[in-house]
Coordinates of C-alpha atoms in Angstrom, one line a residue:
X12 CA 33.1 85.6 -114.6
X13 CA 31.9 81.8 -113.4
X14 CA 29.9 79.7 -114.6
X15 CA 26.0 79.8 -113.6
X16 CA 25.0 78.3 -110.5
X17 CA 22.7 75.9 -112.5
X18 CA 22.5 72.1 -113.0
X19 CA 20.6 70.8 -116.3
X20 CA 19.2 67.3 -116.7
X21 CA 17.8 66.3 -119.9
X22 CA 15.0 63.5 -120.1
X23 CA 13.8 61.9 -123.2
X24 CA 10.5 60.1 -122.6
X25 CA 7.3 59.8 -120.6
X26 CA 9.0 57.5 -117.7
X27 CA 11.8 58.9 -114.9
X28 CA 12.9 55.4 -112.8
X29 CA 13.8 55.7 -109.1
X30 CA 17.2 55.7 -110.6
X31 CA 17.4 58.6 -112.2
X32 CA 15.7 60.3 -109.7
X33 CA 17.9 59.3 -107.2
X34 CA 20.2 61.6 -109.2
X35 CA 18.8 64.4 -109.2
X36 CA 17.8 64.0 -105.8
X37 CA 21.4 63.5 -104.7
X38 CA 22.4 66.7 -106.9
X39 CA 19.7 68.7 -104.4
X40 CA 21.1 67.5 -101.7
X41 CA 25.0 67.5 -102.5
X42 CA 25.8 69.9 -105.6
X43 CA 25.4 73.2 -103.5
X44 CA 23.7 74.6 -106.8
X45 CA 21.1 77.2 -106.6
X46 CA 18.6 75.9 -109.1
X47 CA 18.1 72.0 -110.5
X48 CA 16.0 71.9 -113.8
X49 CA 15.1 68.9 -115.7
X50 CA 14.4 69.5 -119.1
X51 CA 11.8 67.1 -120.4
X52 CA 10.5 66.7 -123.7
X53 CA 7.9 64.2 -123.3
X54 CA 5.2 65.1 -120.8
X55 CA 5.9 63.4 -117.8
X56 CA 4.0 59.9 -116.2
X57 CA 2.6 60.6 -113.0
X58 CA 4.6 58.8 -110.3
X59 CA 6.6 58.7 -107.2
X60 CA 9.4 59.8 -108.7
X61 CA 8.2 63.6 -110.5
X62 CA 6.8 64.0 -107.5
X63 CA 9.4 63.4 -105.4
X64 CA 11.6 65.7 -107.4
X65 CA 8.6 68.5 -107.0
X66 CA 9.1 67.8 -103.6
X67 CA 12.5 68.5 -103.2
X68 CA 12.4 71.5 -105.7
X69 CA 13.7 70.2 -108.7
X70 CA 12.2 72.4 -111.6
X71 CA 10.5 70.2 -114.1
X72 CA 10.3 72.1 -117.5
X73 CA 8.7 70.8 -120.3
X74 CA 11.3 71.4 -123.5
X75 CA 10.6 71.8 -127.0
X76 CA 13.5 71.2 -128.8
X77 CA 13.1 73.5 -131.8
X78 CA 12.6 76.7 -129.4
X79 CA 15.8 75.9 -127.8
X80 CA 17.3 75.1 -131.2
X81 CA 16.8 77.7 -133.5
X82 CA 17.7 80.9 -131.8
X83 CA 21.0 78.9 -131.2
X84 CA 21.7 77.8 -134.9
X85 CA 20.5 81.7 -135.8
X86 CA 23.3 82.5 -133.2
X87 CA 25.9 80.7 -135.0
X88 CA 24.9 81.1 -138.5
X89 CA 23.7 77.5 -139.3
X90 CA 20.4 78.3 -140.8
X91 CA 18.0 75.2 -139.8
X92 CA 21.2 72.7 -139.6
X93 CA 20.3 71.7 -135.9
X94 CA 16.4 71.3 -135.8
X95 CA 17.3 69.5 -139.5
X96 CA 19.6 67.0 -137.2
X97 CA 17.2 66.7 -134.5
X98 CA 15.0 65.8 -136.8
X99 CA 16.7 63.0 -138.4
X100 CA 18.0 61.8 -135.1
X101 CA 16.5 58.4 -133.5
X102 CA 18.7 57.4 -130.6
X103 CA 18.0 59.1 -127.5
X104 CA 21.4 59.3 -126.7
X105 CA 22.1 61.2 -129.6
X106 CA 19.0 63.4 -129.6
X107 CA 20.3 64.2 -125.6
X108 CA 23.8 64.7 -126.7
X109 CA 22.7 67.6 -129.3
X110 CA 20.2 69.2 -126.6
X111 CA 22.5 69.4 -123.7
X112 CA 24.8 71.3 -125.7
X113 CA 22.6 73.6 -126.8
X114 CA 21.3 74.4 -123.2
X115 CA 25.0 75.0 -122.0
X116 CA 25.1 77.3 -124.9
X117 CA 22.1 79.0 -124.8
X118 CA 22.1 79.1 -120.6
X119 CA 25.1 78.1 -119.6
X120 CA 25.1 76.4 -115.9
X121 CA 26.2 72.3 -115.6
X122 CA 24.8 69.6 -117.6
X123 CA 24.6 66.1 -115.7
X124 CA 23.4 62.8 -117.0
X125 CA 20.4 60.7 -115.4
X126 CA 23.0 58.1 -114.8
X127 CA 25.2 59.5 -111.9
X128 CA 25.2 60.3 -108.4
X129 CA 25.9 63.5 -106.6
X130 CA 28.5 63.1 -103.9
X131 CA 29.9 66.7 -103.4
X132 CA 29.7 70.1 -104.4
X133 CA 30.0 71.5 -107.4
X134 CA 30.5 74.9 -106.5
X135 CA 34.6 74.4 -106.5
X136 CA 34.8 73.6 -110.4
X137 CA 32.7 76.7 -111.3
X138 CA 35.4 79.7 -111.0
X139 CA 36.2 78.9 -115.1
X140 CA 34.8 79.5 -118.8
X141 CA 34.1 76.3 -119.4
X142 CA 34.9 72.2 -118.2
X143 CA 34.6 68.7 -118.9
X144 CA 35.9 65.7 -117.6
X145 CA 38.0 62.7 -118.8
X146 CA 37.2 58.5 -117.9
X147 CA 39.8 55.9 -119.0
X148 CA 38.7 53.8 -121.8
X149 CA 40.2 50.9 -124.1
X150 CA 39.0 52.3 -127.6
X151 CA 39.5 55.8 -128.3
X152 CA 38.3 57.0 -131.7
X153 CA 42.2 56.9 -132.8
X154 CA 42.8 53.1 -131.6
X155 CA 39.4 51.9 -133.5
X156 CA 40.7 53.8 -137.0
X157 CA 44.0 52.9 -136.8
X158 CA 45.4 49.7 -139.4
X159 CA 48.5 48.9 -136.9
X160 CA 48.6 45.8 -135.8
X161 CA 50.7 46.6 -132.8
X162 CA 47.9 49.0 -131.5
X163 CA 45.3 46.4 -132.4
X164 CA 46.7 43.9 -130.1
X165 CA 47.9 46.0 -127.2
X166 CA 44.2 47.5 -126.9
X167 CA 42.5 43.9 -127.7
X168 CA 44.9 42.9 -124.4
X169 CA 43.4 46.0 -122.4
X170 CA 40.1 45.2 -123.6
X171 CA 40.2 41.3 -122.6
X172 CA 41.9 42.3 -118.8
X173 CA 38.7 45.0 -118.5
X174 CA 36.7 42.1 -118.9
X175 CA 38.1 39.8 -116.7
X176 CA 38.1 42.1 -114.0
X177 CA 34.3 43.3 -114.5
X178 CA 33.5 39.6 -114.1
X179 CA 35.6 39.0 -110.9
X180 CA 34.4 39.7 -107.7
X181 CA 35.7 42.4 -106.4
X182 CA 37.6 43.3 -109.3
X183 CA 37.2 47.3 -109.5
X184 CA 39.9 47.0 -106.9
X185 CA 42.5 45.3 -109.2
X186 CA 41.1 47.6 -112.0
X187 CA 41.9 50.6 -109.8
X188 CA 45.6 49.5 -109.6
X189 CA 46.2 49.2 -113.4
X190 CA 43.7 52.3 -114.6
X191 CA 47.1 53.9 -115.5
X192 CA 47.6 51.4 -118.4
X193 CA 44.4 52.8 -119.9
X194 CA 43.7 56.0 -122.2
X195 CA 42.3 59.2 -121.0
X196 CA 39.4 61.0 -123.2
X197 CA 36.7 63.1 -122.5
X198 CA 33.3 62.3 -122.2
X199 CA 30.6 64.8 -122.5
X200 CA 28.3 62.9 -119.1
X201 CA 29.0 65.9 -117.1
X202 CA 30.1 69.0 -118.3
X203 CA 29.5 73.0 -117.9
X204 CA 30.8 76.5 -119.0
X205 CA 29.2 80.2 -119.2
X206 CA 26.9 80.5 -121.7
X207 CA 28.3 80.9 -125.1
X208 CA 31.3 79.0 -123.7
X209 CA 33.5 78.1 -127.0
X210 CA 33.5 74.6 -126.5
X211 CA 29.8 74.0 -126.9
X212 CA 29.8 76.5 -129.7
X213 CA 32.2 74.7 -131.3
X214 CA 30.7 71.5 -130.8
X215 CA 27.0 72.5 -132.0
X216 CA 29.0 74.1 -135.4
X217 CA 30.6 70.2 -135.7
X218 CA 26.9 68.7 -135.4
X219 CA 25.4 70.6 -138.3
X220 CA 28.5 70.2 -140.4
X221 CA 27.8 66.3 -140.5
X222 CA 26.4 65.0 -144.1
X223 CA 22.4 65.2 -143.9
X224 CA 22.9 61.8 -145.5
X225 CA 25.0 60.3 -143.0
X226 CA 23.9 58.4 -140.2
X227 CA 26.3 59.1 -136.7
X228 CA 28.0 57.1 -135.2
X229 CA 26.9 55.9 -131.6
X230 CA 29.7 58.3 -130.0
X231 CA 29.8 60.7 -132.5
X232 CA 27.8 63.3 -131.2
X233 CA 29.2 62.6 -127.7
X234 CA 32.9 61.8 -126.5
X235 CA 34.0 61.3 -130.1
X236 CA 33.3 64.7 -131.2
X237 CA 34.4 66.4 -127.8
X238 CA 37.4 64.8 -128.0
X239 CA 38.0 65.8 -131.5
X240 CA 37.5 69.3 -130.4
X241 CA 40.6 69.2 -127.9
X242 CA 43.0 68.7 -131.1
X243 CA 41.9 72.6 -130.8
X244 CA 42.5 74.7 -128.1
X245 CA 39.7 75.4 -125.8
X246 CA 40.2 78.7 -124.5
X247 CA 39.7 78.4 -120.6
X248 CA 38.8 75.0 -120.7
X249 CA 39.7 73.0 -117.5
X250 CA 39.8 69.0 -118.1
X251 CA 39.2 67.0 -114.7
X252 CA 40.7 63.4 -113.7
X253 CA 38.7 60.7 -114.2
X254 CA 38.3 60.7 -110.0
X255 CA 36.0 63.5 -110.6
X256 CA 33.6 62.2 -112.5
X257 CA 34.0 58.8 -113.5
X258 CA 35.9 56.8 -110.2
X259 CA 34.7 53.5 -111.9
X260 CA 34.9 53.5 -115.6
X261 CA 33.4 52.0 -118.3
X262 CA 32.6 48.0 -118.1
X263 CA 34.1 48.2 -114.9
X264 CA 31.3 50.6 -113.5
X265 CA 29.4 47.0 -113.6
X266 CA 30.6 46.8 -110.0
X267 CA 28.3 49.7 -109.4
X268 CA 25.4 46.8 -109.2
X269 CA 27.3 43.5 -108.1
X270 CA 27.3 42.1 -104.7
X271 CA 29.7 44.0 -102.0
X272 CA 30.8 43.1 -98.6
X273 CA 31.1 46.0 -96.5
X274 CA 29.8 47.9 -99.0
X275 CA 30.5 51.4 -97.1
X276 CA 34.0 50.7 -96.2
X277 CA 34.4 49.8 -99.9
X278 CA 32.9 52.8 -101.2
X279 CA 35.5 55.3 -98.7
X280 CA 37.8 53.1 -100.4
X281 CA 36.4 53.8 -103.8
X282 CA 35.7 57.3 -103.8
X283 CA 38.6 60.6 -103.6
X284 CA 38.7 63.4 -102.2
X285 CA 38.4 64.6 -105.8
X286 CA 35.4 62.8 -106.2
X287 CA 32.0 65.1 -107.1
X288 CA 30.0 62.2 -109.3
X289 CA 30.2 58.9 -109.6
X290 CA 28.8 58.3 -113.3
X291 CA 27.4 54.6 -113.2
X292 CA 27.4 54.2 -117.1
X293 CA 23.3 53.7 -118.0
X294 CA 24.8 51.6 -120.6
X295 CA 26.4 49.0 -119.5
X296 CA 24.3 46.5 -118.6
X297 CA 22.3 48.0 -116.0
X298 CA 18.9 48.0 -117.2
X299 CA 17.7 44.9 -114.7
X300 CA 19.3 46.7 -112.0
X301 CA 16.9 50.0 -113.5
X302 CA 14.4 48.0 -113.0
X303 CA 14.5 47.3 -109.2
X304 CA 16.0 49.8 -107.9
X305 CA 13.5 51.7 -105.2
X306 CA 14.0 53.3 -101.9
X307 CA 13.3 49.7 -100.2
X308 CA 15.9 48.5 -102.2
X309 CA 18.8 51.1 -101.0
X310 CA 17.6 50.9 -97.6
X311 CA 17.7 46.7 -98.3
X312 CA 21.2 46.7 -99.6
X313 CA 23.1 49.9 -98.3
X314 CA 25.7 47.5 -96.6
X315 CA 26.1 45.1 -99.6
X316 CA 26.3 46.9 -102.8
X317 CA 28.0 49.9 -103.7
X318 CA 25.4 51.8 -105.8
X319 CA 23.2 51.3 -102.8
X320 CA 25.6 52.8 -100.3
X321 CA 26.3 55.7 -102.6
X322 CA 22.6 56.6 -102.8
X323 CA 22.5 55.7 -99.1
X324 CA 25.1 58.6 -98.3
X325 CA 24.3 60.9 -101.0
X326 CA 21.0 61.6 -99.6
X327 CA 19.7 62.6 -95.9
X328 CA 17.9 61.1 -93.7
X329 CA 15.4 63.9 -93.8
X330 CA 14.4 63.4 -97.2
X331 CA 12.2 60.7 -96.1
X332 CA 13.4 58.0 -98.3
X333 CA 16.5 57.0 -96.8

């Protein structure tokens, strides 16, 4: 068995920017998948950018997060624990992280952020029960708990050196040469399986065993938990390099948006063979760079910055907006 030839995309909110259509636009064009469905739970702004997606056959389905939720949690014998934590939910983020993993469950297919970029097929990772993919960060949940001093001031050292180089021009090149020094864990950004996969079982029985009183943490519904769930084994489950998913990560994905000479030499440079998505981390930073971001503006700056150049060859000339 393999995993459905179907991408999700979750939305959360009346407004889609050119953005995040620009990836799912680039999944059309790139991820070989058969279907593309963005699951929206707000009804949608009229705008260049739905109907674009319209355009390019993107399904846009409205999605009521209690009719996904409940035959899920009657699934797994959780009683009303999910809709419950929806309920009480008010990030976004978190609100998205408890949906998507109860669309893999219910569906199965791929889930993919709003924040990414399409550059190759998908097709290639689908042949298993179930995947995910790992970034290299400075705090995993076990350097943030831990009381030693010595693992306090080697990560504080990691973190400061990130941030030199985020602020450096060019710097994602120096970062790509010391990436080793950093920790791999997973992040839940892009992820897939067959439905009923154990992983996003597993993870929607962890999310309605949290305290009703307890407010989560920011990452606890997302790379936190899934990387809690790998102290268990994951029957079938296939964890991918961060060149994969995540070619820039965290903090240093900022370079995503800075100025670039030679911005398409760079990005061969940039990218691997390995390379399917580049996820450009919607939050870090990047909302003014949201904010401008149009077809003009790839077209404007395809030579001289690298999010521009990746939209630029993600998406063909025949789409009409390149």
């Amino acid at each position: 068995m393999t995993i459905p030839k179907t991408l999700h995309f979750c939305w959360i909110g009346p407004h889609l920017a050119w953005a995040h259509g620009f990836a799912l636009l680039s999944a059309v064009a790139q991820s070989g998948m058969d279907e593309i469905i963005l699951h929206h739970t707000d009804d949608l702004a009229d705008g260049p950018v739905p109907r674009a997606l319209a355009a390019a056959g993107v399904r846009l389905q409205r999605l009521v997060p209690a009719a996904l939720l409940t035959p899920a949690q009657a699934a797994l014998g959780l009683g009303e624990a999910l809709t419950r934590l929806y309920a009480r939910l008010s990030s976004p983020v978190q609100r998205a992280d408890l949906l998507r993993a109860a669309i893999l469950y219910s569906h199965g297919g791929t889930y993919m952020d709003v924040d990414t970029v399409t550059v190759a097929s998908l097709t290639p990772l689908l042949g298993v029960p179930q995947f995910i993919g790992a970034e290299r960060i400075v705090w995993p949940h076990w350097a943030r708990a831990s009381r030693s001093p010595l693992v306090w001031a080697k990560h504080l050292g990691l973190d400061g050196l990130r941030k030199v180089l985020r602020r450096t021009p060019g710097g994602w090149r120096a970062a790509r040469a010391v990436e080793g020094w950093y920790v791999q864990a997973v992040n839940n950004a892009v992820m897939g399986g067959m439905a009923g996969a154990p992983m996003f079982a597993a993870a929607l029985c962890a999310m309605a065993a949290l305290p009703e009183g307890e407010t989560p943490g920011p990452y606890a519904l997302g790379p936190d938990l899934y990387q809690a769930l790998l102290a268990t084994p994951q029957p079938g489950l296939v964890v991918h390099e961060p060149a994969c998913f995540y070619p820039l990560g965290p903090e240093i994905s900022e370079h995503w948006f800075r100025p670039c000479r030679n911005a398409p030499a760079a990005l061969g440079r940039l990218l691997s063979p390995q390379t399917r998505v580049a996820h450009w981390y919607g939050s870090v930073r990047t909302r003014p760079h949201v904010a401008v971001i149009t077809p003009e503006f790839i077209r404007a700056h395809c030579q001289v910055q690298l999010y521009s150049a990746l939209v630029d060859a993600s998406l063909p000339a025949s789409s009409g907006l390149m």
